[in-house]
């Protein structure tokens, strides 16, 4: 059976890993990644398309300067994209987040195993926790970089606006606001770092204690050594 200190430390790391897993599920499920206002020039007036979307679905509505408002519509992101590059990047982000989800799940399994037992394999101990938490954090960071790139380089919001309302004419400009589904990914990275720090402190303390046990004579009183 593991010591009380080990159980406490790994149980704490398990809690952070589970929180990370749950938040990744929320990130994938919600559609509050981006809110955009995209303006187009019409025949006699300008048209603004308001979009709120995530990786899978979103909503859009149209406003005309004269005061006319088209009712809100729900759309599927993949169906509204004609730009192959933008669609491919959305798929890549989803795959990366699924990989981070699996990494978080494995990290949760490793920390739970160490909290209740002492596995013989080295990789099942702190090394495994470091690996899977690091991979999860890296995957999340890549997803956070790719999404803005898709917005700016591939005109994701503009593509989705055209997909919602095919009669739109000349694109003028757009304004973007990142939603909570995007920003809470920073919390996932923080939780992964926290897990690594917790296990590092445990591993460092265990290593120091092991070194002390290997060299007991160095800590013995001088009179005992002379005797």
Coordinates of N, CA and C in Angstrom, one line a residue:
X1 N 0.8 -1.2 0.0 CA 0.0 0.0 0.0 C 0.9 1.3 0.0
X2 N 0.5 2.3 -0.7 CA 1.2 3.5 -0.7 C 1.2 4.3 0.6
X3 N 2.1 5.1 0.9 CA 2.1 5.9 2.1 C 1.0 6.9 2.0
X4 N 0.8 7.5 3.2 CA -0.3 8.5 3.3 C 0.1 9.8 2.5
X5 N 1.3 10.1 2.5 CA 1.8 11.3 1.7 C 1.6 11.0 0.2
X6 N 2.0 9.9 -0.2 CA 1.8 9.5 -1.7 C 0.3 9.5 -2.1
X7 N -0.5 8.9 -1.2 CA -1.9 8.9 -1.5 C -2.5 10.3 -1.7
X8 N -2.1 11.2 -0.7 CA -2.6 12.6 -0.7 C -2.2 13.3 -2.0
X9 N -0.9 13.2 -2.3 CA -0.3 13.9 -3.4 C -0.9 13.5 -4.7
X10 N -1.0 12.2 -4.9 CA -1.5 11.7 -6.2 C -3.1 11.8 -6.3
X11 N -3.7 11.8 -5.1 CA -5.2 12.1 -5.1 C -5.4 13.5 -5.6
X12 N -4.6 14.5 -5.1 CA -4.7 15.9 -5.5 C -4.5 16.0 -7.0
X13 N -3.4 15.3 -7.5 CA -3.2 15.4 -8.9 C -4.3 14.7 -9.7
X14 N -4.9 13.7 -9.2 CA -6.0 13.0 -9.9 C -7.2 14.0 -10.0
X15 N -7.4 14.8 -8.9 CA -8.5 15.8 -9.0 C -8.3 16.8 -10.1
X16 N -7.1 17.3 -10.2 CA -6.8 18.3 -11.3 C -6.9 17.7 -12.6
X17 N -6.5 16.4 -12.8 CA -6.6 15.7 -14.1 C -8.1 15.5 -14.5
X18 N -8.9 15.2 -13.5 CA -10.4 15.0 -13.8 C -11.0 16.3 -14.2
X19 N -10.6 17.4 -13.5 CA -11.1 18.7 -13.8 C -10.7 19.1 -15.2
X20 N -9.5 18.8 -15.6 CA -9.0 19.0 -17.0 C -9.8 18.3 -18.0
X21 N -10.1 17.0 -17.7 CA -10.9 16.1 -18.6 C -12.3 16.7 -18.8
X22 N -12.9 17.1 -17.7 CA -14.3 17.7 -17.8 C -14.3 19.0 -18.6
X23 N -13.3 19.8 -18.4 CA -13.3 21.1 -19.1 C -13.1 20.9 -20.6
X24 N -12.3 19.9 -21.0 CA -12.1 19.6 -22.4 C -13.4 19.2 -23.0
X25 N -14.2 18.4 -22.3 CA -15.5 18.0 -22.8 C -16.4 19.2 -23.0
X26 N -16.3 20.1 -22.1 CA -17.1 21.4 -22.2 C -16.7 22.2 -23.4
X27 N -15.4 22.3 -23.6 CA -14.8 23.0 -24.7 C -15.3 22.4 -26.0
X28 N -15.3 21.1 -26.1 CA -15.8 20.4 -27.4 C -17.3 20.6 -27.6
X29 N -18.1 20.6 -26.5 CA -19.5 20.5 -26.6 C -20.2 21.9 -26.8
X30 N -19.5 22.9 -26.3 CA -20.2 24.3 -26.4 C -19.8 25.0 -27.7
X31 N -20.6 26.0 -28.0 CA -20.4 26.7 -29.3 C -20.1 28.2 -29.1
X32 N -19.5 28.5 -27.9 CA -19.2 29.9 -27.6 C -17.7 30.1 -27.7
X33 N -17.1 29.6 -28.8 CA -15.7 29.9 -29.1 C -15.5 31.3 -29.7
X34 N -16.4 31.7 -30.6 CA -16.3 32.9 -31.3 C -17.6 33.6 -31.5
X35 N -17.6 35.0 -31.3 CA -18.7 35.8 -31.7 C -18.2 36.8 -32.7
X36 N -18.8 36.9 -33.9 CA -18.3 37.8 -34.9 C -19.4 38.6 -35.5
X37 N -19.0 39.9 -35.8 CA -19.9 40.8 -36.6 C -19.2 41.0 -37.9
X38 N -19.9 40.5 -39.0 CA -19.3 40.6 -40.3 C -20.2 41.5 -41.2
X39 N -19.6 42.5 -41.7 CA -20.3 43.5 -42.5 C -20.1 43.3 -44.0
X40 N -21.2 43.4 -44.7 CA -21.2 43.3 -46.2 C -21.9 44.5 -46.8
X41 N -21.5 44.9 -48.0 CA -22.2 46.0 -48.7 C -23.3 45.4 -49.5
X42 N -24.5 46.0 -49.4 CA -25.7 45.6 -50.2 C -25.9 46.5 -51.4
X43 N -27.1 46.4 -52.0 CA -27.4 47.2 -53.2 C -27.7 48.7 -52.7
X44 N -28.5 48.8 -51.7 CA -28.8 50.2 -51.2 C -28.4 50.4 -49.7
X45 N -27.9 49.4 -49.1 CA -27.5 49.5 -47.7 C -26.5 48.5 -47.3
X46 N -26.0 48.6 -46.1 CA -25.0 47.6 -45.7 C -25.7 46.5 -44.8
X47 N -25.1 45.3 -44.8 CA -25.7 44.2 -44.1 C -24.7 43.7 -43.1
X48 N -25.2 43.4 -41.8 CA -24.3 42.9 -40.8 C -24.8 41.5 -40.4
X49 N -23.9 40.6 -40.4 CA -24.2 39.2 -40.0 C -23.6 38.9 -38.7
X50 N -24.4 38.6 -37.7 CA -23.9 38.3 -36.4 C -23.8 36.7 -36.2
X51 N -22.6 36.3 -35.8 CA -22.3 34.8 -35.7 C -21.8 34.5 -34.3
X52 N -22.3 33.4 -33.8 CA -21.7 32.8 -32.6 C -21.6 31.3 -32.9
X53 N -20.4 30.8 -32.8 CA -20.2 29.4 -33.2 C -19.0 28.8 -32.4
X54 N -19.0 27.4 -32.5 CA -17.9 26.6 -31.9 C -17.3 25.8 -33.0
X55 N -16.9 24.6 -32.6 CA -16.3 23.7 -33.6 C -17.3 22.9 -34.4
X56 N -18.5 22.7 -33.9 CA -19.5 21.9 -34.6 C -20.7 22.6 -35.1
X57 N -21.2 23.6 -34.3 CA -22.4 24.3 -34.7 C -22.4 25.7 -34.2
X58 N -23.4 26.5 -34.7 CA -23.4 27.9 -34.3 C -24.8 28.5 -34.7
X59 N -24.9 29.8 -34.4 CA -26.1 30.5 -34.8 C -25.7 31.7 -35.6
X60 N -26.6 32.2 -36.5 CA -26.3 33.4 -37.2 C -27.6 34.2 -37.4
X61 N -27.5 35.5 -37.5 CA -28.6 36.3 -37.8 C -28.2 37.5 -38.6
X62 N -29.1 38.1 -39.4 CA -28.7 39.2 -40.3 C -29.4 40.5 -39.9
X63 N -28.7 41.6 -40.0 CA -29.2 42.9 -39.7 C -29.0 43.8 -40.9
X64 N -30.0 44.5 -41.3 CA -29.9 45.5 -42.4 C -30.0 46.9 -41.8
X65 N -29.2 47.9 -42.3 CA -29.2 49.2 -41.8 C -30.5 49.9 -41.6
X66 N -31.5 49.5 -42.5 CA -32.8 50.1 -42.5 C -33.6 49.6 -41.3
X67 N -33.1 48.6 -40.6 CA -33.8 48.2 -39.4 C -34.4 46.8 -39.5
X68 N -34.2 46.1 -40.7 CA -34.8 44.8 -40.9 C -33.9 43.8 -40.2
X69 N -34.4 42.8 -39.5 CA -33.7 41.7 -38.9 C -34.2 40.4 -39.3
X70 N -33.3 39.5 -39.8 CA -33.7 38.2 -40.2 C -33.6 37.3 -39.0
X71 N -34.6 36.4 -38.8 CA -34.6 35.5 -37.7 C -33.3 34.7 -37.5
X72 N -33.0 34.3 -36.3 CA -31.8 33.6 -36.0 C -31.9 32.2 -36.6
X73 N -30.7 31.8 -37.2 CA -30.6 30.4 -37.7 C -29.6 29.6 -37.0
X74 N -29.7 28.3 -37.0 CA -28.7 27.4 -36.5 C -28.1 26.7 -37.7
X75 N -26.8 26.6 -37.6 CA -26.0 25.9 -38.7 C -25.0 25.0 -38.2
X76 N -24.6 24.1 -39.1 CA -23.4 23.2 -38.8 C -22.2 23.8 -39.4
X77 N -21.1 23.9 -38.7 CA -19.9 24.6 -39.2 C -19.4 23.9 -40.4
X78 N -19.2 22.6 -40.4 CA -18.7 21.9 -41.5 C -19.5 22.0 -42.8
X79 N -20.8 22.1 -42.6 CA -21.7 22.2 -43.8 C -21.7 23.6 -44.4
X80 N -21.3 24.6 -43.6 CA -21.3 26.0 -44.1 C -20.0 26.4 -44.7
X81 N -19.0 25.6 -44.7 CA -17.6 25.9 -45.2 C -17.4 25.4 -46.6
X82 N -17.1 26.3 -47.5 CA -16.7 25.9 -48.8 C -15.2 25.9 -49.0
X83 N -14.5 26.7 -48.1 CA -13.1 26.7 -48.1 C -12.5 25.4 -47.5
X84 N -11.8 24.6 -48.3 CA -11.3 23.4 -47.9 C -10.3 23.5 -46.8
X85 N -9.5 24.6 -46.9 CA -8.4 24.8 -45.9 C -9.0 25.1 -44.6
X86 N -10.0 25.9 -44.5 CA -10.7 26.3 -43.3 C -11.3 25.1 -42.6
X87 N -12.0 24.3 -43.5 CA -12.6 23.1 -43.0 C -11.6 22.1 -42.4
X88 N -10.5 21.9 -43.1 CA -9.5 21.0 -42.7 C -8.9 21.4 -41.4
X89 N -8.7 22.7 -41.1 CA -8.2 23.2 -39.9 C -9.1 22.9 -38.7
X90 N -10.4 23.1 -39.0 CA -11.4 22.8 -38.0 C -11.4 21.3 -37.6
X91 N -11.2 20.5 -38.6 CA -11.1 19.0 -38.3 C -9.8 18.7 -37.5
X92 N -8.8 19.4 -37.9 CA -7.5 19.2 -37.2 C -7.6 19.6 -35.7
X93 N -8.3 20.8 -35.4 CA -8.5 21.2 -34.1 C -9.3 20.2 -33.2
X94 N -10.3 19.7 -33.9 CA -11.1 18.7 -33.2 C -10.3 17.4 -32.8
X95 N -9.5 17.0 -33.8 CA -8.7 15.8 -33.6 C -7.7 16.1 -32.4
X96 N -7.1 17.2 -32.4 CA -6.1 17.6 -31.4 C -6.8 17.6 -30.0
X97 N -8.0 18.2 -30.0 CA -8.7 18.2 -28.7 C -9.1 16.8 -28.2
X98 N -9.4 16.0 -29.1 CA -9.7 14.6 -28.8 C -8.5 13.9 -28.2
X99 N -7.3 14.2 -28.8 CA -6.1 13.6 -28.3 C -5.8 14.1 -26.9
X100 N -6.0 15.4 -26.7 CA -5.8 16.0 -25.4 C -6.8 15.4 -24.4
X101 N -8.0 15.0 -24.8 CA -9.0 14.4 -23.9 C -8.5 13.0 -23.5
X102 N -7.9 12.3 -24.5 CA -7.4 10.9 -24.2 C -6.1 11.0 -23.3
X103 N -5.3 12.1 -23.5 CA -4.1 12.3 -22.6 C -4.6 12.6 -21.2
X104 N -5.6 13.4 -21.1 CA -6.1 13.8 -19.7 C -6.7 12.5 -19.1
X105 N -7.4 11.7 -19.8 CA -8.0 10.5 -19.3 C -6.9 9.5 -18.8
X106 N -5.8 9.4 -19.6 CA -4.7 8.5 -19.2 C -4.0 9.0 -18.0
X107 N -3.8 10.3 -17.9 CA -3.2 11.0 -16.8 C -4.0 10.7 -15.5
X108 N -5.4 10.8 -15.7 CA -6.3 10.5 -14.5 C -6.1 9.1 -14.1
X109 N -6.0 8.2 -15.0 CA -5.8 6.8 -14.7 C -4.5 6.5 -14.0
X110 N -3.4 7.2 -14.4 CA -2.1 7.0 -13.8 C -2.1 7.5 -12.4
X111 N -2.7 8.7 -12.2 CA -2.7 9.3 -10.8 C -3.5 8.5 -9.9
X112 N -4.7 8.0 -10.4 CA -5.6 7.2 -9.5 C -4.9 5.9 -9.1
X113 N -4.2 5.2 -10.1 CA -3.5 4.0 -9.8 C -2.4 4.2 -8.7
X114 N -1.7 5.3 -8.8 CA -0.6 5.6 -7.9 C -1.2 6.0 -6.5
X115 N -2.4 6.5 -6.5 CA -3.0 6.9 -5.2 C -3.4 5.7 -4.4
X116 N -3.7 4.6 -5.0 CA -4.2 3.4 -4.3 C -3.2 2.2 -4.3
X117 N -2.1 2.3 -5.1 CA -1.2 1.2 -5.2 C 0.2 1.7 -5.5
X118 N 1.2 0.8 -5.5 CA 2.6 1.1 -5.9 C 2.9 0.3 -7.1
X119 N 2.7 0.8 -8.3 CA 3.0 0.0 -9.5 C 4.5 -0.2 -9.7
X120 N 4.8 -1.4 -10.2 CA 6.2 -1.8 -10.4 C 6.8 -1.1 -11.6
X121 N 6.1 -0.9 -12.7 CA 6.6 -0.3 -13.9 C 6.9 1.2 -13.6
X122 N 8.1 1.6 -14.1 CA 8.5 3.0 -13.9 C 7.6 4.0 -14.6
X123 N 7.2 3.6 -15.8 CA 6.4 4.5 -16.6 C 5.0 4.8 -16.0
X124 N 4.5 3.8 -15.2 CA 3.2 4.0 -14.5 C 3.3 5.0 -13.3
X125 N 4.5 5.4 -12.9 CA 4.6 6.3 -11.8 C 4.7 7.7 -12.3
X126 N 5.5 8.6 -11.6 CA 5.6 10.0 -11.9 C 5.9 10.3 -13.4
X127 N 6.8 9.4 -14.0 CA 7.1 9.6 -15.4 C 5.9 9.6 -16.3
X128 N 5.0 8.7 -16.1 CA 3.8 8.6 -16.9 C 2.9 9.9 -16.7
X129 N 2.8 10.3 -15.5 CA 2.0 11.5 -15.2 C 2.6 12.7 -15.9
X130 N 4.0 12.9 -15.8 CA 4.6 14.0 -16.5 C 4.3 13.9 -18.0
X131 N 4.4 12.8 -18.5 CA 4.3 12.6 -20.0 C 2.9 13.0 -20.5
X132 N 1.9 12.4 -19.9 CA 0.5 12.6 -20.3 C 0.0 14.0 -20.0
X133 N 0.4 14.6 -18.9 CA 0.0 16.0 -18.6 C 0.7 16.9 -19.5
X134 N 2.0 16.7 -19.9 CA 2.7 17.6 -20.8 C 2.1 17.5 -22.2
X135 N 1.7 16.3 -22.6 CA 1.1 16.1 -23.9 C -0.3 16.8 -24.0
X136 N -1.0 16.7 -22.9 CA -2.3 17.3 -22.9 C -2.2 18.9 -23.0
X137 N -1.3 19.4 -22.2 CA -1.0 20.9 -22.3 C -0.6 21.3 -23.6
X138 N 0.3 20.5 -24.3 CA 0.8 20.9 -25.6 C -0.3 20.9 -26.6
X139 N -1.1 19.8 -26.6 CA -2.3 19.7 -27.5 C -3.2 20.9 -27.4
X140 N -3.5 21.3 -26.1 CA -4.4 22.4 -25.9 C -3.8 23.7 -26.4
X141 N -2.5 23.9 -26.2 CA -1.8 25.1 -26.7 C -1.9 25.2 -28.2
X142 N -1.7 24.0 -28.9 CA -1.7 24.0 -30.4 C -3.1 24.4 -30.8
X143 N -4.2 23.8 -30.2 CA -5.5 24.2 -30.5 C -5.8 25.7 -30.4
X144 N -5.3 26.2 -29.3 CA -5.5 27.7 -29.1 C -4.8 28.5 -30.1
X145 N -3.7 28.0 -30.7 CA -3.0 28.8 -31.7 C -3.7 28.6 -33.1
X146 N -4.1 27.4 -33.4 CA -4.7 27.1 -34.7 C -6.0 27.8 -34.9
X147 N -6.8 27.9 -33.9 CA -8.2 28.5 -34.1 C -8.1 30.0 -34.5
X148 N -7.3 30.9 -33.8 CA -7.1 32.2 -34.3 C -6.5 32.3 -35.7
X149 N -5.6 31.4 -36.0 CA -5.0 31.4 -37.4 C -6.1 31.1 -38.4
X150 N -7.0 30.2 -38.1 CA -8.1 29.9 -39.0 C -9.0 31.1 -39.2
X151 N -9.2 31.8 -38.1 CA -10.0 33.0 -38.2 C -9.4 34.1 -39.1
X152 N -8.1 34.4 -38.8 CA -7.5 35.5 -39.5 C -7.0 35.1 -40.9
X153 N -6.4 33.9 -41.1 CA -5.8 33.6 -42.4 C -6.8 33.0 -43.3
X154 N -7.8 32.2 -42.9 CA -8.7 31.6 -43.8 C -10.1 32.2 -43.8
X155 N -10.2 33.3 -43.0 CA -11.5 34.0 -43.0 C -12.7 33.1 -42.6
X156 N -12.5 32.4 -41.5 CA -13.5 31.5 -41.0 C -14.9 32.1 -40.8
X157 N -15.0 33.2 -40.1 CA -16.2 33.9 -39.9 C -16.9 34.3 -41.2
X158 N -16.1 34.9 -42.1 CA -16.7 35.3 -43.4 C -17.2 34.1 -44.2
X159 N -16.5 33.0 -44.2 CA -17.0 31.8 -44.8 C -18.3 31.3 -44.3
X160 N -18.4 31.4 -42.9 CA -19.6 30.9 -42.3 C -20.8 31.9 -42.6
X161 N -20.5 33.2 -42.7 CA -21.5 34.1 -43.0 C -22.1 33.9 -44.4
X162 N -21.2 33.7 -45.3 CA -21.6 33.3 -46.7 C -22.4 32.1 -46.8
X163 N -22.0 31.1 -45.9 CA -22.8 29.8 -45.8 C -24.2 30.0 -45.3
X164 N -24.3 31.0 -44.4 CA -25.7 31.2 -43.8 C -26.6 32.0 -44.8
X165 N -26.0 33.0 -45.4 CA -26.8 33.8 -46.3 C -26.1 33.9 -47.7
X166 N -26.5 33.1 -48.6 CA -25.7 33.0 -49.9 C -25.8 34.2 -50.8
X167 N -26.8 35.1 -50.5 CA -27.0 36.3 -51.4 C -26.1 37.5 -50.9
X168 N -25.3 37.3 -50.0 CA -24.5 38.4 -49.5 C -23.5 38.8 -50.6
X169 N -23.2 40.1 -50.6 CA -22.3 40.7 -51.7 C -20.9 40.9 -51.2
X170 N -20.4 42.1 -51.3 CA -19.0 42.4 -51.1 C -18.7 42.5 -49.6
X171 N -17.7 41.7 -49.2 CA -17.3 41.8 -47.8 C -16.6 43.1 -47.5
X172 N -16.9 43.7 -46.3 CA -16.3 45.0 -45.9 C -15.3 44.8 -44.8
X173 N -15.8 44.3 -43.6 CA -14.9 44.1 -42.5 C -15.6 43.2 -41.5
X174 N -14.8 42.8 -40.5 CA -15.4 42.0 -39.4 C -14.7 42.3 -38.1
X175 N -15.5 42.0 -37.0 CA -15.0 42.2 -35.7 C -15.2 40.9 -34.9
X176 N -14.2 40.4 -34.2 CA -14.2 39.1 -33.5 C -14.1 39.3 -32.0
X177 N -14.8 38.5 -31.2 CA -14.7 38.4 -29.8 C -14.6 36.9 -29.4
X178 N -13.5 36.5 -28.8 CA -13.4 35.1 -28.4 C -14.2 34.8 -27.1
X179 N -15.0 33.7 -27.2 CA -15.9 33.4 -26.1 C -15.2 32.6 -25.0
X180 N -16.0 32.2 -24.0 CA -15.5 31.5 -22.8 C -15.0 30.1 -23.2
X181 N -15.6 29.5 -24.2 CA -15.2 28.1 -24.6 C -13.8 28.1 -25.1
X182 N -13.3 29.2 -25.6 CA -11.9 29.4 -26.0 C -11.0 29.7 -24.9
X183 N -11.4 30.6 -24.0 CA -10.5 31.1 -23.0 C -10.3 30.1 -21.8
X184 N -11.3 29.2 -21.6 CA -11.2 28.3 -20.5 C -10.1 27.2 -20.8
X185 N -9.7 27.2 -22.0 CA -8.6 26.2 -22.4 C -7.3 26.6 -21.6
X186 N -7.2 27.9 -21.3 CA -6.0 28.4 -20.4 C -6.1 27.7 -19.1
X187 N -7.3 27.5 -18.6 CA -7.5 26.8 -17.3 C -7.0 25.3 -17.4
X188 N -7.2 24.7 -18.5 CA -6.8 23.3 -18.7 C -5.3 23.3 -18.6
X189 N -4.6 24.2 -19.3 CA -3.1 24.3 -19.2 C -2.7 24.5 -17.8
X190 N -3.3 25.4 -17.1 CA -3.0 25.6 -15.7 C -3.1 24.3 -14.9
X191 N -4.2 23.6 -15.1 CA -4.4 22.4 -14.3 C -3.4 21.3 -14.6
X192 N -3.0 21.2 -15.9 CA -1.9 20.3 -16.2 C -0.6 20.7 -15.6
X193 N -0.3 21.9 -15.5 CA 1.0 22.4 -14.9 C 0.9 22.1 -13.4
X194 N -0.3 22.3 -12.8 CA -0.5 22.1 -11.4 C -0.3 20.6 -11.0
X195 N -0.8 19.7 -11.9 CA -0.6 18.3 -11.7 C 0.9 17.9 -11.7
X196 N 1.6 18.5 -12.7 CA 3.1 18.2 -12.8 C 3.8 18.7 -11.6
X197 N 3.5 19.9 -11.1 CA 4.1 20.4 -9.9 C 3.9 19.6 -8.7
X198 N 2.6 19.1 -8.5 CA 2.3 18.3 -7.3 C 3.1 17.0 -7.3
X199 N 3.2 16.4 -8.5 CA 3.9 15.1 -8.6 C 5.4 15.4 -8.5
X200 N 5.9 16.5 -9.0 CA 7.3 16.8 -8.9 C 7.8 17.0 -7.4
X201 N 7.0 17.7 -6.6 CA 7.3 17.8 -5.2 C 7.3 16.5 -4.5
X202 N 6.4 15.6 -4.8 CA 6.4 14.3 -4.2 C 7.6 13.5 -4.6
X203 N 7.9 13.5 -6.0 CA 9.0 12.8 -6.5 C 10.4 13.3 -5.9
X204 N 10.5 14.6 -5.8 CA 11.7 15.2 -5.3 C 11.9 14.8 -3.8
X205 N 10.8 14.9 -3.0 CA 10.9 14.5 -1.6 C 11.3 13.0 -1.5
X206 N 10.7 12.2 -2.3 CA 11.0 10.7 -2.2 C 12.5 10.5 -2.6
X207 N 13.0 11.2 -3.6 CA 14.4 11.0 -4.1 C 15.3 11.5 -3.0
X208 N 15.0 12.6 -2.3 CA 15.9 13.1 -1.3 C 15.9 12.1 -0.1
X209 N 14.8 11.6 0.3 CA 14.7 10.6 1.3 C 15.5 9.3 1.0
X210 N 15.4 8.9 -0.3 CA 16.1 7.7 -0.7 C 17.6 7.9 -0.6
X211 N 18.1 9.1 -1.0 CA 19.5 9.4 -0.9 C 20.0 9.4 0.5
X212 N 19.2 9.9 1.4 CA 19.6 10.0 2.8 C 19.7 8.6 3.4
X213 N 18.9 7.7 3.0 CA 18.9 6.3 3.4 C 20.1 5.5 2.8
X214 N 20.5 5.9 1.6 CA 21.7 5.3 1.0 C 23.0 5.7 1.6
X215 N 23.1 6.8 2.2 CA 24.3 7.3 2.8 C 24.1 7.7 4.3
X216 N 23.8 6.7 5.1 CA 23.5 7.0 6.6 C 24.7 7.4 7.3
X217 N 25.9 6.9 6.9 CA 27.1 7.3 7.7 C 27.5 8.7 7.6
X218 N 27.1 9.4 6.5 CA 27.4 10.8 6.4 C 26.6 11.6 7.4
X219 N 25.5 11.1 7.8 CA 24.7 11.9 8.8 C 25.0 11.4 10.2
X220 N 25.9 10.5 10.4 CA 26.1 10.0 11.8 C 27.0 10.9 12.5
X221 N 26.9 11.0 13.9 CA 27.8 11.9 14.7 C 29.2 11.4 14.5
X222 N 30.2 12.4 14.6 CA 31.6 12.1 14.4 C 32.1 11.1 15.5
X223 N 31.7 11.2 16.8 CA 32.2 10.3 17.7 C 31.8 8.9 17.4
X224 N 30.6 8.7 16.8 CA 30.2 7.3 16.4 C 31.1 6.8 15.3
X225 N 31.4 7.7 14.4 CA 32.3 7.3 13.3 C 33.7 6.9 13.8
X226 N 34.2 7.7 14.7 CA 35.5 7.4 15.3 C 35.5 6.1 16.0
X227 N 34.4 5.8 16.8 CA 34.3 4.6 17.5 C 34.3 3.4 16.6

